[in-house]
PDB file of C-alpha atoms in Angstrom:
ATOM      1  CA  UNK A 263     147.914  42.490  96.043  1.00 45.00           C
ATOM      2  CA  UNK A 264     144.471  42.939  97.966  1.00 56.00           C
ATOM      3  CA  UNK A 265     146.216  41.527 101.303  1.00 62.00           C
ATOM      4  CA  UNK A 266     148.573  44.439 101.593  1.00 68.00           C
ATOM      5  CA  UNK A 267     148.022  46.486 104.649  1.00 68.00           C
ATOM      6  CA  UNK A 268     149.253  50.303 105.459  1.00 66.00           C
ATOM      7  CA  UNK A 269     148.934  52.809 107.949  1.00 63.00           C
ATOM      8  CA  UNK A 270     146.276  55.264 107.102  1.00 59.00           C
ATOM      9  CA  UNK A 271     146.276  58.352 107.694  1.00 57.00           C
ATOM     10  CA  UNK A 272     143.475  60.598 108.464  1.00 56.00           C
ATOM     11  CA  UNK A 273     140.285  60.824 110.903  1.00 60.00           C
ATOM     12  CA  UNK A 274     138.472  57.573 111.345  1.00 76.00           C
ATOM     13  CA  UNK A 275     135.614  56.964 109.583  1.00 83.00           C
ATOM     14  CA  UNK A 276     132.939  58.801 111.846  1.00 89.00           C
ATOM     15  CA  UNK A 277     129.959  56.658 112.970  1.00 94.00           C
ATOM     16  CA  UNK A 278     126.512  57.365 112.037  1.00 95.00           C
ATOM     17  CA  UNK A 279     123.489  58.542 114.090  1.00 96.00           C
ATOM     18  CA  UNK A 280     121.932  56.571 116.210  1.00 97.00           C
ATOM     19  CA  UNK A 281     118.407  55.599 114.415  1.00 97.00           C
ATOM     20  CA  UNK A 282     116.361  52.981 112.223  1.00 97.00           C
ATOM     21  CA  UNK A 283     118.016  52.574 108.473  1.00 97.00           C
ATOM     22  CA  UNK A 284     116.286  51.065 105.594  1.00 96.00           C
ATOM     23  CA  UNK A 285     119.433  48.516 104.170  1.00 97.00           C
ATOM     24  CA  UNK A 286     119.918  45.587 101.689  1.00 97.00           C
ATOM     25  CA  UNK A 287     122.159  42.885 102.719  1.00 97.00           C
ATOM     26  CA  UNK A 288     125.577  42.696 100.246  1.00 97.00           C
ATOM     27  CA  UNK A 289     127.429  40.758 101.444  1.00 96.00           C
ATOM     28  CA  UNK A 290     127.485  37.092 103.164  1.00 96.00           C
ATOM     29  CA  UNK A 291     131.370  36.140 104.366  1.00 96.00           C
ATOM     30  CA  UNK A 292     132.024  32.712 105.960  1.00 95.00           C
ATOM     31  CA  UNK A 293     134.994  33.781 108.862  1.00 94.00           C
ATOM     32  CA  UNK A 294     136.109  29.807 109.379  1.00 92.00           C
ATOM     33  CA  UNK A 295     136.438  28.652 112.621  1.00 93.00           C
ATOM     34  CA  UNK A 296     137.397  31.430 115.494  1.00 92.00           C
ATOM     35  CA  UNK A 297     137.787  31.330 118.959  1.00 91.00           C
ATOM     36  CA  UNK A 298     135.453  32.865 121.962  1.00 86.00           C
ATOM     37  CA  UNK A 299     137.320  34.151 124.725  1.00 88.00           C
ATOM     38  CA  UNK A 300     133.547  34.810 126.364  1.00 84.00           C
ATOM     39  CA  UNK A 301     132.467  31.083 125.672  1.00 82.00           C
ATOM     40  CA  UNK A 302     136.187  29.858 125.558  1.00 91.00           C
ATOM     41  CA  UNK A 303     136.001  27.905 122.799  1.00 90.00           C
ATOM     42  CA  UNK A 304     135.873  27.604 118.844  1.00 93.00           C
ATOM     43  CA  UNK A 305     132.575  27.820 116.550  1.00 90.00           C
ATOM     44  CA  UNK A 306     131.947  28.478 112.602  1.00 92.00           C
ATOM     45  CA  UNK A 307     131.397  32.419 112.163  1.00 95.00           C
ATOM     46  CA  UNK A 308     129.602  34.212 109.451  1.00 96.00           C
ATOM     47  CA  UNK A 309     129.685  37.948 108.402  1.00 96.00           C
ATOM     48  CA  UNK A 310     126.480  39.489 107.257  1.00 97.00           C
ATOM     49  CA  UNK A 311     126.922  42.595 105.318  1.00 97.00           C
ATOM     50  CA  UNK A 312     124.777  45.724 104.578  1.00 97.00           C
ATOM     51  CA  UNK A 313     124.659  48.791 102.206  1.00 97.00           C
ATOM     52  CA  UNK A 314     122.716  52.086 103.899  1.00 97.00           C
ATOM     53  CA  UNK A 315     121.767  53.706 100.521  1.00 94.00           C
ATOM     54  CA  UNK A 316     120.987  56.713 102.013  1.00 94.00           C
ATOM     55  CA  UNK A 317     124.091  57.060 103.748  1.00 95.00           C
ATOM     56  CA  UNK A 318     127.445  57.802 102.134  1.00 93.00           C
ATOM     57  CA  UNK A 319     131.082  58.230 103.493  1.00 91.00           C
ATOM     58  CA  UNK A 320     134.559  59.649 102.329  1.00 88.00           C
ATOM     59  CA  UNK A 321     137.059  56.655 101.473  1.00 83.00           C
ATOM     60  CA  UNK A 322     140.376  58.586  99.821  1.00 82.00           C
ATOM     61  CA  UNK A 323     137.997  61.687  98.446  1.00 86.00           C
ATOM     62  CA  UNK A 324     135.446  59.757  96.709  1.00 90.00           C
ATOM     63  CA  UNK A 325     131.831  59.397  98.164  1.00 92.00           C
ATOM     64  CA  UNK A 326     130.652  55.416  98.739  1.00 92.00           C
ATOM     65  CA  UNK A 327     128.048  53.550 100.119  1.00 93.00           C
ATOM     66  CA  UNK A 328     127.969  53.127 103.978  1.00 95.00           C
ATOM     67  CA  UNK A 329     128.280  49.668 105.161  1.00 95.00           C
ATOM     68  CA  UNK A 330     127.876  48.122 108.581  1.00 96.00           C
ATOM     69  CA  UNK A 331     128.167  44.618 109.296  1.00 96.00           C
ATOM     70  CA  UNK A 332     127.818  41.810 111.911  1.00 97.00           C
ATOM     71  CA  UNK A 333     129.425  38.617 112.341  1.00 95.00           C
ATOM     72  CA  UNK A 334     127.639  35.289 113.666  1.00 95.00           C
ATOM     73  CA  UNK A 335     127.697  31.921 115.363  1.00 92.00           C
ATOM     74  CA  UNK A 336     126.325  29.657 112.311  1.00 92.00           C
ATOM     75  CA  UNK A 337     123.848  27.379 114.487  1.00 91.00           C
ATOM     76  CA  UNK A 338     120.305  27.950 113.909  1.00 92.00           C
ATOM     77  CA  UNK A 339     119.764  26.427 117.388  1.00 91.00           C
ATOM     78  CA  UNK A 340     116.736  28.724 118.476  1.00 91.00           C
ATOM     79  CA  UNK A 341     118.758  29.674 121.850  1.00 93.00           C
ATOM     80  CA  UNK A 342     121.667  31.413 118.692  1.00 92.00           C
ATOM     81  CA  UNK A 343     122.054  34.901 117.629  1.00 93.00           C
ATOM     82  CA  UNK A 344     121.659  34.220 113.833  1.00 95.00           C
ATOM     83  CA  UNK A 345     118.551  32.672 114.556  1.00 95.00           C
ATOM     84  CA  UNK A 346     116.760  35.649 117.289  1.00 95.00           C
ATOM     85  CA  UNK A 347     118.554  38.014 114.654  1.00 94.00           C
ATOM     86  CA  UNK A 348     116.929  36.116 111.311  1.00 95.00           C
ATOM     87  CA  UNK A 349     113.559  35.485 112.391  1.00 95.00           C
ATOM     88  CA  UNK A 350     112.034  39.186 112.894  1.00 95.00           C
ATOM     89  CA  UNK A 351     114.232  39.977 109.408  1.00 95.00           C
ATOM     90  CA  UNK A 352     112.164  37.205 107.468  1.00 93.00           C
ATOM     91  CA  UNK A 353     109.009  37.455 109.297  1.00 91.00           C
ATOM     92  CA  UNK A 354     108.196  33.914 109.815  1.00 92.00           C
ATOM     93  CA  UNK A 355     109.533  30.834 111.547  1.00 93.00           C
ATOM     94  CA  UNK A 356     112.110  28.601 109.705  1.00 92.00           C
ATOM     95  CA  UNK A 357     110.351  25.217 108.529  1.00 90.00           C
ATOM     96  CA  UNK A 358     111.665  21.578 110.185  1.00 92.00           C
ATOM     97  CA  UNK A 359     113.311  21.239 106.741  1.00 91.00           C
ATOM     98  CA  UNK A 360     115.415  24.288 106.989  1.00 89.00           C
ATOM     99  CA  UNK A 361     116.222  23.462 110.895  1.00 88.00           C
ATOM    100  CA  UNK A 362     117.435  20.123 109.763  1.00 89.00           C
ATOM    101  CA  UNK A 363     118.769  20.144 106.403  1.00 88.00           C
ATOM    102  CA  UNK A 364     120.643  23.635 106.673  1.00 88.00           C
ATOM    103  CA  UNK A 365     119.361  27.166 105.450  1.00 91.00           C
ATOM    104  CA  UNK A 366     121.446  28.595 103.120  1.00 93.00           C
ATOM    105  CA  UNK A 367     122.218  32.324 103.820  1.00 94.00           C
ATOM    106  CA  UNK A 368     123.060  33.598 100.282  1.00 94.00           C
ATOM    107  CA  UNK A 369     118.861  34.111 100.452  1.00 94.00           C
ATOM    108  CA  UNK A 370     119.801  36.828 102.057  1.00 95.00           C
ATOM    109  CA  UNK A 371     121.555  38.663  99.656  1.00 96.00           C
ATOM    110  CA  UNK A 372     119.900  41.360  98.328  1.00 95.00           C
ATOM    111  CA  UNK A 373     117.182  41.393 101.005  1.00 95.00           C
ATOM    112  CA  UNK A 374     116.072  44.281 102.109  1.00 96.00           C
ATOM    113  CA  UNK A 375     115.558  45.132 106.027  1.00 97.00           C
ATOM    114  CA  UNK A 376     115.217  47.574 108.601  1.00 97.00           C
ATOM    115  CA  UNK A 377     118.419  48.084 110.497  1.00 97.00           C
ATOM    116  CA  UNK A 378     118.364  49.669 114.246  1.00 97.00           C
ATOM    117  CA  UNK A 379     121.624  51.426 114.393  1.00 98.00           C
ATOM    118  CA  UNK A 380     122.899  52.537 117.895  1.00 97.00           C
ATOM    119  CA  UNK A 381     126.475  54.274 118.855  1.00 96.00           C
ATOM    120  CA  UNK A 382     128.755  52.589 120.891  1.00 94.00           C
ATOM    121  CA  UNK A 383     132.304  53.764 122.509  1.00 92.00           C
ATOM    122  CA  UNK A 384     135.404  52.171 123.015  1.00 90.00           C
ATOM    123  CA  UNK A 385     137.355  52.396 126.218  1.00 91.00           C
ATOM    124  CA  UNK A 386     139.567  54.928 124.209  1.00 89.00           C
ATOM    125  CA  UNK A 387     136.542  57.069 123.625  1.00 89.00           C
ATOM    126  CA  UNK A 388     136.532  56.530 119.749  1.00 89.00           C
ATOM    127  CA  UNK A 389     132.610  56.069 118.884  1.00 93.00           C
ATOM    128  CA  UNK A 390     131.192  53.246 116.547  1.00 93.00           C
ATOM    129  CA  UNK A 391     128.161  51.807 115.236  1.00 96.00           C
ATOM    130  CA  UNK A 392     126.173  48.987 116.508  1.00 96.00           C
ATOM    131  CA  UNK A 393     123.495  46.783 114.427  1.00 97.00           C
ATOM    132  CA  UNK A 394     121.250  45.960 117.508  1.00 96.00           C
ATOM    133  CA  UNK A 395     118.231  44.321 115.947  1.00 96.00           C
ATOM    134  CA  UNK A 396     116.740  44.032 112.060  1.00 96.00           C
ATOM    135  CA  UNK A 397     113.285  43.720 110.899  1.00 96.00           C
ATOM    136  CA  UNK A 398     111.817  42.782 107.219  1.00 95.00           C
ATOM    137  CA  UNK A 399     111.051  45.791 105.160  1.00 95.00           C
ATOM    138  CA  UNK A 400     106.899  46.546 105.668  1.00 93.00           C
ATOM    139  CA  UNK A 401     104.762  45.289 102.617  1.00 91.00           C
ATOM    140  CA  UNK A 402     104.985  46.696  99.860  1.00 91.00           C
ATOM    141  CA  UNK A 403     108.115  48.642 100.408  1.00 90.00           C
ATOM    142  CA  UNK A 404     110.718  47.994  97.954  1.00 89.00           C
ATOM    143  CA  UNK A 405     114.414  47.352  99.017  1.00 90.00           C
ATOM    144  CA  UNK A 406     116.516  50.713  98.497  1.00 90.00           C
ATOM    145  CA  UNK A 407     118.741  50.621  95.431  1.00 90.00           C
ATOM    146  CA  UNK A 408     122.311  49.584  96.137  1.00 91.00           C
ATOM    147  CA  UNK A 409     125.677  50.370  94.443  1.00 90.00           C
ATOM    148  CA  UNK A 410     127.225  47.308  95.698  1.00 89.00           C
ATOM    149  CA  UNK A 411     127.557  43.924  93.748  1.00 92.00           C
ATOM    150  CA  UNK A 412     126.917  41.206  95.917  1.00 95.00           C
ATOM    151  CA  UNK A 413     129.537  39.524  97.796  1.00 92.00           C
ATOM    152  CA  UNK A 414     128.996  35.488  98.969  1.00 94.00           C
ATOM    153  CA  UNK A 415     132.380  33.605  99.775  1.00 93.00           C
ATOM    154  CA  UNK A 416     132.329  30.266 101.594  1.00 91.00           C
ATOM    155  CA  UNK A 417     135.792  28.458 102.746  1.00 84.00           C
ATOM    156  CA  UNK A 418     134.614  25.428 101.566  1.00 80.00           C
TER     157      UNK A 418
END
């Protein structure tokens, strides 16, 4: 059964540097509806997911891909996150059509970027990554190699 859950034991995963990663995004998760305690209400979510070839990590003694990921508001409303976080990633405006009739985010799988990584801490010290802002790969650079097969899953 994939939904069964255990304790694990061991360290944490520790977090990366702080620093600019080259990345391809693997994986695009619709989340369903959840709620905002910040904005007190409920709103569609999306996970975007991506694999840092060039960084690996121990899961139970074998070596895999890093992953980090960040989850969305899906509203393309220019004031949005997804939207300030899409537009430097594909390097141009979205077009009336895609405003209107919907853009469909499985583009973005295996897209390469740029991924700004910082390192964050919880209140109980424990440190974690951040994604704080993504850019398109420079021309003529080729998205990195991944090891991951591409993940899309929609509710609907």
């Amino acid at each position: 059964m994939g939904l069964r859950v255990r304790k694990r034991s061991g360290p944490a995963i520790p977090p990366m540097d702080a620093g600019t990663y080259a990345a391809v995004c693997v994986g695009v998760v619709d989340l369903g509806e959840q709620y905002s305690e910040t904005f007190k209400k409920y709103s569609d979510k999306v996970l975007l997911i991506w694999e840092i070839p060039s960084q690996t990590v121990e899961v139970d003694g074998e070596q895999k891909p890093r992953w980090l990921s960040k989850d969305f508001a899906q509203s393309l409303n220019e004031k949005s996150n997804l939207y300030k976080f899409l537009l430097p990633w594909r390097g141009r405006e979205f077009t009336q059509e895609e405003l209107d009739g919907g853009y469909d985010l499985r583009e973005l799988l295996g897209t390469g970027c740029l991924l700004s990584v910082t390192v964050g801490e919880h209140d109980d010290g424990s440190k974690f990554n951040k994604i704080a802002a993504v850019i398109g790969l420079p021309e003529g650079l080729p998205a990195p190699s991944t090891q991951t097969e591409r993940i899309a899953f929609d509710l609907d």
